[in-house]
Coordinates of N, CA, C and O in Angstrom, one line a residue:
X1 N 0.8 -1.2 0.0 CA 0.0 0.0 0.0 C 0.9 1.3 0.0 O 0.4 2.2 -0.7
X2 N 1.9 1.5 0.6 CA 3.2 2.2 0.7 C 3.5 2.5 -0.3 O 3.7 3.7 -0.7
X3 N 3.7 1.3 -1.1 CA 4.6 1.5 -2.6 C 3.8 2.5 -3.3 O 4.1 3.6 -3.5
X4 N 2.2 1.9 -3.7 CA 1.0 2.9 -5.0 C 1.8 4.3 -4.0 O 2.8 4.8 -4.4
X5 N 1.0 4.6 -2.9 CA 1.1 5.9 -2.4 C 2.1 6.7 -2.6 O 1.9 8.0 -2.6
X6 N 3.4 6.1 -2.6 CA 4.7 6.8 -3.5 C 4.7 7.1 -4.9 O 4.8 8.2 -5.5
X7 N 4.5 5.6 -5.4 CA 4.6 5.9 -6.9 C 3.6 7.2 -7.5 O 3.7 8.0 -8.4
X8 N 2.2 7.0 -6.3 CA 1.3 8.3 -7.0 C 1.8 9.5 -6.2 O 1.8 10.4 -7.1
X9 N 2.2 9.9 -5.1 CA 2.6 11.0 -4.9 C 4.3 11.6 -6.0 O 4.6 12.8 -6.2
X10 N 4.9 10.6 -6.5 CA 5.9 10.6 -7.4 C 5.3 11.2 -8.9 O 5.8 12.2 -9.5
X11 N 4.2 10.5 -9.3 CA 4.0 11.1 -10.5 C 3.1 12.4 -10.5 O 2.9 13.1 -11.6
X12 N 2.7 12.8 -9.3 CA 1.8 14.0 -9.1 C 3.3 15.0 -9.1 O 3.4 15.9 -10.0
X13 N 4.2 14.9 -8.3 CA 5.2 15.7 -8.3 C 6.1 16.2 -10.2 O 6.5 17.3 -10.6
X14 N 6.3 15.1 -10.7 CA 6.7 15.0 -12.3 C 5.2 15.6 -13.1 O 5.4 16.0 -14.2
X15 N 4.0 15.7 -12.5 CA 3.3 16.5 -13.6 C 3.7 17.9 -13.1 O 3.7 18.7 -14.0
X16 N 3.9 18.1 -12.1 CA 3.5 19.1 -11.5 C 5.3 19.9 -11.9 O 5.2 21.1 -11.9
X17 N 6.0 19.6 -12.0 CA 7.5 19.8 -12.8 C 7.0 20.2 -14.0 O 7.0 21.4 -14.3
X18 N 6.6 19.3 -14.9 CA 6.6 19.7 -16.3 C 5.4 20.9 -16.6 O 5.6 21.6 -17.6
X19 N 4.1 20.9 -15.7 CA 3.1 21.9 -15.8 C 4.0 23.2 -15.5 O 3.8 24.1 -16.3
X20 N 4.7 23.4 -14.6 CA 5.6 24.4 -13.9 C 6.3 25.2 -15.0 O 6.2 26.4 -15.1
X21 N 7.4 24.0 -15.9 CA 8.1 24.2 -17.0 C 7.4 24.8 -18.1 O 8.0 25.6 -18.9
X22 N 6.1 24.7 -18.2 CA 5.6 24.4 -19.9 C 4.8 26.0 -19.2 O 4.5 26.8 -20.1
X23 N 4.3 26.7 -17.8 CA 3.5 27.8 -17.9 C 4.8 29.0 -17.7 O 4.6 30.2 -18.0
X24 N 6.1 28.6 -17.1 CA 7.2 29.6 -16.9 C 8.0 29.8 -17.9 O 9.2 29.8 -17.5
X25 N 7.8 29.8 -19.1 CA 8.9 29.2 -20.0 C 9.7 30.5 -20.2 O 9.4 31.6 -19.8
X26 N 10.8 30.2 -20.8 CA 11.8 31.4 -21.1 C 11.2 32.6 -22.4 O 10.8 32.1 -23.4
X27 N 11.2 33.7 -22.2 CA 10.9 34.7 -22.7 C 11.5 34.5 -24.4 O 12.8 34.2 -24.4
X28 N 10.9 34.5 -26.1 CA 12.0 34.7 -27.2 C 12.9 35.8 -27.2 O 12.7 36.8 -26.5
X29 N 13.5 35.5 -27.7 CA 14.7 36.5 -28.0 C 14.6 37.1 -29.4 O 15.5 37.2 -30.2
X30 N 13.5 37.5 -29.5 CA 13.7 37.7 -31.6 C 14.5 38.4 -32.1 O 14.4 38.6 -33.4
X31 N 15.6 39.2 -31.2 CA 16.8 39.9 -32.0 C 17.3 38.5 -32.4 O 17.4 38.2 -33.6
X32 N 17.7 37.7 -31.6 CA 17.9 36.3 -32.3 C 17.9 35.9 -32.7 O 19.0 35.3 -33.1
X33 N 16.4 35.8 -33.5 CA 15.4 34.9 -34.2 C 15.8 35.4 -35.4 O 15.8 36.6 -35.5
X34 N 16.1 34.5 -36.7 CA 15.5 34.4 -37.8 C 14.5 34.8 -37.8 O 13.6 34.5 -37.1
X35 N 14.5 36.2 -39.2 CA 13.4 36.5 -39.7 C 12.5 35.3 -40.5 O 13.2 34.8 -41.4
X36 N 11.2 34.8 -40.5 CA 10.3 34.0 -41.3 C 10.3 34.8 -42.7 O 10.6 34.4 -43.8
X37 N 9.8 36.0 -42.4 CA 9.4 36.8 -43.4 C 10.2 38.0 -43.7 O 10.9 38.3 -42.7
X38 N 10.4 39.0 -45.3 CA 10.8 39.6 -45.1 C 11.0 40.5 -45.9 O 11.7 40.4 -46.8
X39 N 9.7 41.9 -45.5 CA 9.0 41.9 -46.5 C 8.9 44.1 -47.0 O 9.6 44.7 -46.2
X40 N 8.6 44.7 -47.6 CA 8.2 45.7 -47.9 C 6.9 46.2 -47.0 O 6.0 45.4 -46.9
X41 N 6.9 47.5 -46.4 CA 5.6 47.8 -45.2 C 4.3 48.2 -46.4 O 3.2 47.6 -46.3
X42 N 4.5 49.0 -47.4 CA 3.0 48.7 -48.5 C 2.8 47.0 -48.8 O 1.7 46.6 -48.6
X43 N 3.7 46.2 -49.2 CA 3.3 45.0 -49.4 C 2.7 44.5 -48.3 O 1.6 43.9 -48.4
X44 N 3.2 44.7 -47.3 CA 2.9 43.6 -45.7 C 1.3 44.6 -46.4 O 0.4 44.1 -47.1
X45 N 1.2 46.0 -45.9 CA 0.0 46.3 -45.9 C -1.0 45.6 -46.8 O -2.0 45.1 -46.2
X46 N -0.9 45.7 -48.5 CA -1.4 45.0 -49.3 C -2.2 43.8 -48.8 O -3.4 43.7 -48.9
X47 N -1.4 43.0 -48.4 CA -1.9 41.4 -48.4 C -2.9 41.8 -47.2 O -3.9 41.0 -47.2
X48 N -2.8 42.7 -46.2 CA -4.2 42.4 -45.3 C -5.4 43.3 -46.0 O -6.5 42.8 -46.0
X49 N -5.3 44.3 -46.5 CA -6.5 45.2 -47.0 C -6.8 43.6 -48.5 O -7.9 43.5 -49.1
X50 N -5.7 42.8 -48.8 CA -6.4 41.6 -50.0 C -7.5 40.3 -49.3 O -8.4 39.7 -49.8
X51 N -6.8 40.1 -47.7 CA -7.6 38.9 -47.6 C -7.0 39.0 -45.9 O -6.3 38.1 -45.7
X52 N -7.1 39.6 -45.0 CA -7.2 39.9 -43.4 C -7.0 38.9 -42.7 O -6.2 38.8 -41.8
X53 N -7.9 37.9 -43.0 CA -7.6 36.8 -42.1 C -7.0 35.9 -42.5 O -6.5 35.2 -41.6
X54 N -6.5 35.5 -44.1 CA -4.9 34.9 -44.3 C -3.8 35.6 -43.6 O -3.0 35.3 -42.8
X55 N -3.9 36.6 -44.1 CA -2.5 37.2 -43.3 C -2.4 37.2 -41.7 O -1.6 36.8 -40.9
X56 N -3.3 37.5 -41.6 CA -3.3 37.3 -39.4 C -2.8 35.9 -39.6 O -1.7 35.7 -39.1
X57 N -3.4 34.8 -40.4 CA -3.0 33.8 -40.0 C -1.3 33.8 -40.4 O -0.4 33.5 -39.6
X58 N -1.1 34.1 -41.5 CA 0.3 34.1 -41.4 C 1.6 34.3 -41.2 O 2.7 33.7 -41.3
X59 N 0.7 35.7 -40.6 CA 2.1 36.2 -39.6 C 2.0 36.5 -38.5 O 2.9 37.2 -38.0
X60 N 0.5 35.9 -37.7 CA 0.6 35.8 -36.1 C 1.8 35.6 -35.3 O 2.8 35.1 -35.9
X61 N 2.1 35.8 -34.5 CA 3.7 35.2 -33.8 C 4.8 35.3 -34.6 O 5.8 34.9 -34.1
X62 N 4.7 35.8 -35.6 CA 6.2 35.5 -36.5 C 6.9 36.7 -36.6 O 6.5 37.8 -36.5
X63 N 8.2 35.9 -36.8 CA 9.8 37.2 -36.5 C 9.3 37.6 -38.0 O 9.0 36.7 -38.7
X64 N 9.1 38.9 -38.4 CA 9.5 38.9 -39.8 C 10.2 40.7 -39.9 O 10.2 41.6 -39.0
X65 N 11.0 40.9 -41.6 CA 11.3 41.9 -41.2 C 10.7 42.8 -41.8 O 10.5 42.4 -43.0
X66 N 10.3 44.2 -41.6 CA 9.9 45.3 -42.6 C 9.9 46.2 -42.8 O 9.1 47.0 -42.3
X67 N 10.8 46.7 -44.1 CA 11.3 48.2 -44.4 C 10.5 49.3 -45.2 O 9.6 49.0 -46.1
X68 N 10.8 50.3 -44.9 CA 10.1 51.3 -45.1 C 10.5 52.5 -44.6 O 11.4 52.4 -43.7
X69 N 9.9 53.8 -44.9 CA 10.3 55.0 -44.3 C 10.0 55.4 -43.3 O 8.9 54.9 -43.1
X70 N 10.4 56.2 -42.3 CA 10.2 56.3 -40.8 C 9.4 57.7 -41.2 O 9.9 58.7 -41.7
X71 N 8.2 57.5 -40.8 CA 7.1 58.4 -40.6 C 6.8 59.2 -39.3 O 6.4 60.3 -39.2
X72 N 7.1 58.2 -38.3 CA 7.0 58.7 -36.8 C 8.0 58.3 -35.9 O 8.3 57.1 -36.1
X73 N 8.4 58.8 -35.2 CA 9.6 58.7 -33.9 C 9.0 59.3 -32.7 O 8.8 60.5 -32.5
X74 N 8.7 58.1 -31.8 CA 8.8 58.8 -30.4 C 9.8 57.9 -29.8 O 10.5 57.1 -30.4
X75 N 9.9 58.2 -28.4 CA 10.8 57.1 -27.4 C 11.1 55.8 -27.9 O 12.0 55.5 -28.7
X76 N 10.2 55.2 -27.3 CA 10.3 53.7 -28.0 C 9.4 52.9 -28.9 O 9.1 51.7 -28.9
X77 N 9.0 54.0 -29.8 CA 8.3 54.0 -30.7 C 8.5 54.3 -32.4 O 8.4 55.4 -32.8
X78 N 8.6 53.4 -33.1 CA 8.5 54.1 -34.7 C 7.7 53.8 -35.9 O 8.0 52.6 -36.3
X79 N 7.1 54.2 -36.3 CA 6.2 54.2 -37.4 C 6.6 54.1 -39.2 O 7.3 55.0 -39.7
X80 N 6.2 53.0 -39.9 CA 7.1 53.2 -40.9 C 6.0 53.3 -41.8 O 5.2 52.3 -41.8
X81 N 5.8 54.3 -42.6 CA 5.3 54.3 -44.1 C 3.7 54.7 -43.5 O 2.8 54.5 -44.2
X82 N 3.5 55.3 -42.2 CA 2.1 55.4 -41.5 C 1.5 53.9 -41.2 O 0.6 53.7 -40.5
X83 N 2.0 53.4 -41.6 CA 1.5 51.7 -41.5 C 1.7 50.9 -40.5 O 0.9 50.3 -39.7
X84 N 3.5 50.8 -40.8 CA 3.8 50.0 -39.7 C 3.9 50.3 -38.4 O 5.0 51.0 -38.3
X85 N 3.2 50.1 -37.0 CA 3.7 50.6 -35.9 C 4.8 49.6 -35.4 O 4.8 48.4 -35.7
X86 N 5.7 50.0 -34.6 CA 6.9 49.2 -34.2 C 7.2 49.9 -32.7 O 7.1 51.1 -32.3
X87 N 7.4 48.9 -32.2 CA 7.6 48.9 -30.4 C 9.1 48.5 -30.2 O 9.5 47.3 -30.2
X88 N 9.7 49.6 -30.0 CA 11.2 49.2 -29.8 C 11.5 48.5 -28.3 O 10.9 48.7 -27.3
X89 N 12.6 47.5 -28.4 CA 12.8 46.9 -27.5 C 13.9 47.8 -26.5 O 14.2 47.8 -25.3
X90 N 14.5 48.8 -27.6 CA 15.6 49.6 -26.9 C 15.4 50.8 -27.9 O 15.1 50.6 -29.1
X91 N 15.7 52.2 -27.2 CA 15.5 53.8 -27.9 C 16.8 52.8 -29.3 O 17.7 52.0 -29.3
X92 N 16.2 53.6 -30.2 CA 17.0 54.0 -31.3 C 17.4 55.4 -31.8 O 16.6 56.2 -31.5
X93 N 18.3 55.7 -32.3 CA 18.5 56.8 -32.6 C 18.9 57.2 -34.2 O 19.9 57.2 -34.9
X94 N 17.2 57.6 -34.5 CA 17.1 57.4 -36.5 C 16.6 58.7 -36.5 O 16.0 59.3 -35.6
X95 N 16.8 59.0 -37.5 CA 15.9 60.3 -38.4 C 14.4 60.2 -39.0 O 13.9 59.1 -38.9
X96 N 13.8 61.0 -39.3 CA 12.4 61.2 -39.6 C 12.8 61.0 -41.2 O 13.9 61.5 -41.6
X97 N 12.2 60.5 -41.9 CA 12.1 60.3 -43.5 C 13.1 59.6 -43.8 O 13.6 59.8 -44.9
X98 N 13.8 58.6 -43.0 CA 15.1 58.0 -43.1 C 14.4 56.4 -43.6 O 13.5 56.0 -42.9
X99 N 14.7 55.6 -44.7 CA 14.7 54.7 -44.8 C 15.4 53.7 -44.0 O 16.6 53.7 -44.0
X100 N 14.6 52.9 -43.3 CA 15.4 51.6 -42.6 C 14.6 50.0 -42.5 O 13.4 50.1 -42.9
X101 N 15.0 49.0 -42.1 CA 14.3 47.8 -41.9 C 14.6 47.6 -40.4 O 15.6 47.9 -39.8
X102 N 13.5 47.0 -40.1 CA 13.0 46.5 -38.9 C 12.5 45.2 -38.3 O 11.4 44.8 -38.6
X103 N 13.2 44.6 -37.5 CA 13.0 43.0 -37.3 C 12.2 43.3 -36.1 O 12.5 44.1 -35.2
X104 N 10.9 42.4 -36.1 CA 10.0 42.0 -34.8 C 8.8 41.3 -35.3 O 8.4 41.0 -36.4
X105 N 8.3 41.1 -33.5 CA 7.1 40.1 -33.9 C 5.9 40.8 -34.2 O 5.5 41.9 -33.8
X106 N 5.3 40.0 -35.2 CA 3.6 40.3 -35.9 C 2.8 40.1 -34.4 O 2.8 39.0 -33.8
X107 N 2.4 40.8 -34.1 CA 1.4 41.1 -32.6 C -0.3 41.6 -33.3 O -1.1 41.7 -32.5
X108 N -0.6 41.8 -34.6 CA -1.6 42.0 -34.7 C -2.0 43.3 -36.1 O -1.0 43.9 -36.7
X109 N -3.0 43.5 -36.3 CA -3.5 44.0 -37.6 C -4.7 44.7 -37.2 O -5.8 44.2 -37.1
X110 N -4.4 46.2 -36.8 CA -5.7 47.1 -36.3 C -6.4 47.4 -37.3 O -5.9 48.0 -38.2
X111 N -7.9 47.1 -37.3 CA -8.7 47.3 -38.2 C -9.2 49.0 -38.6 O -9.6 49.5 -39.6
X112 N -8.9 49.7 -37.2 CA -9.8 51.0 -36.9 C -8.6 51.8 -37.5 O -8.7 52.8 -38.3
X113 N -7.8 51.4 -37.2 CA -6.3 52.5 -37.4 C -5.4 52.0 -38.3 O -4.3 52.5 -38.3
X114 N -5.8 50.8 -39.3 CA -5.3 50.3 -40.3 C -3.9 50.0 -39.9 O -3.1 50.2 -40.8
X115 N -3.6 49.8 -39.2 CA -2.1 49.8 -39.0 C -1.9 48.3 -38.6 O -2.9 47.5 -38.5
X116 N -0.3 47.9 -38.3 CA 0.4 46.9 -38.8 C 0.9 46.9 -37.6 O 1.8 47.7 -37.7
X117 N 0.9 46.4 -36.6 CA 1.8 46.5 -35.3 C 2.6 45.1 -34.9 O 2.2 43.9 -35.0
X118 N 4.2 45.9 -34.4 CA 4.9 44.5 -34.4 C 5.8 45.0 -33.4 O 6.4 46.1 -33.5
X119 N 5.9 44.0 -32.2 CA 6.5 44.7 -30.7 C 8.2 43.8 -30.7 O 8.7 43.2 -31.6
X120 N 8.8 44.1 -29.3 CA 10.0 42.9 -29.5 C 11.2 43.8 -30.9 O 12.2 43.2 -31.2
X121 N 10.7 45.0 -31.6 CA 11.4 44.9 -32.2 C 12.8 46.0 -32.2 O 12.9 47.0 -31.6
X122 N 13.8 45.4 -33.3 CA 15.0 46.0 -33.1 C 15.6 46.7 -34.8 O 15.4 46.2 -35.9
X123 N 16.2 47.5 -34.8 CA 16.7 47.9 -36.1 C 17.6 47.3 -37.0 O 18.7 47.0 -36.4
X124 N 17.5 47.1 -38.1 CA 18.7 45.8 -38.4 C 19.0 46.6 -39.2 O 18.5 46.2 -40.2
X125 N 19.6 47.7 -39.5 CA 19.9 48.0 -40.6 C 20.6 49.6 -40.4 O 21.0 50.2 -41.4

């Protein structure tokens, strides 16, 4: 009777490890990451004003990269082509009307404000 009561307090402890593991997991690194995609900010635009919910589907979660002209600059903030919003992971220090590319994650597709928003991201260029 000893033994079950170990072996089940044993495997309750090993779920309870891997449940632990799989809800704390390590943060991505997408300066890191391989870009998936890598692409022009009117094109990225294009494909959602062509079909919205292929593209969410496609670049949900994904590193991709996208260049264009810098329209807006604040803090940790830059805007490329009015389209793309971008959430810097660290200040940059760029000019206004300056062409550059930008690596980060696809976080979403604002319908109200047309825009293209992608956080985690860093300047590759």
């Amino acid at each position: 009777m000893k033994r079950k009561i170990l072996i089940f307090l044993g495997l309750i402890c090993i779920g309870l490890f891997f449940t632990y593991n799989y809800i704390y997991q390590d943060h991505r690194n997408i300066a890191n990451e391989k870009a998936q995609f890598s692409i022009e900010a009117n094109l990225l635009k294009k494909q959602f004003q062509d079909n919205p919910s292929a593209a969410q589907q496609k670049f949900l979660d994904q590193t991709i990269e996208v260049s264009g002209k810098v329209t807006a600059i604040d803090t940790n903030y830059i805007t490329l082509n009015n389209l793309v919003f971008c959430s810097m992971s660290k200040p940059v220090n760029i000019k206004l009307n300056s062409t550059c590319t930008i690596k980060g994650r696809f976080i979403g597709y604002d319908d109200l404000l047309e825009e293209i928003k992608l956080d985690q991201c860093t300047l590759t260029n």
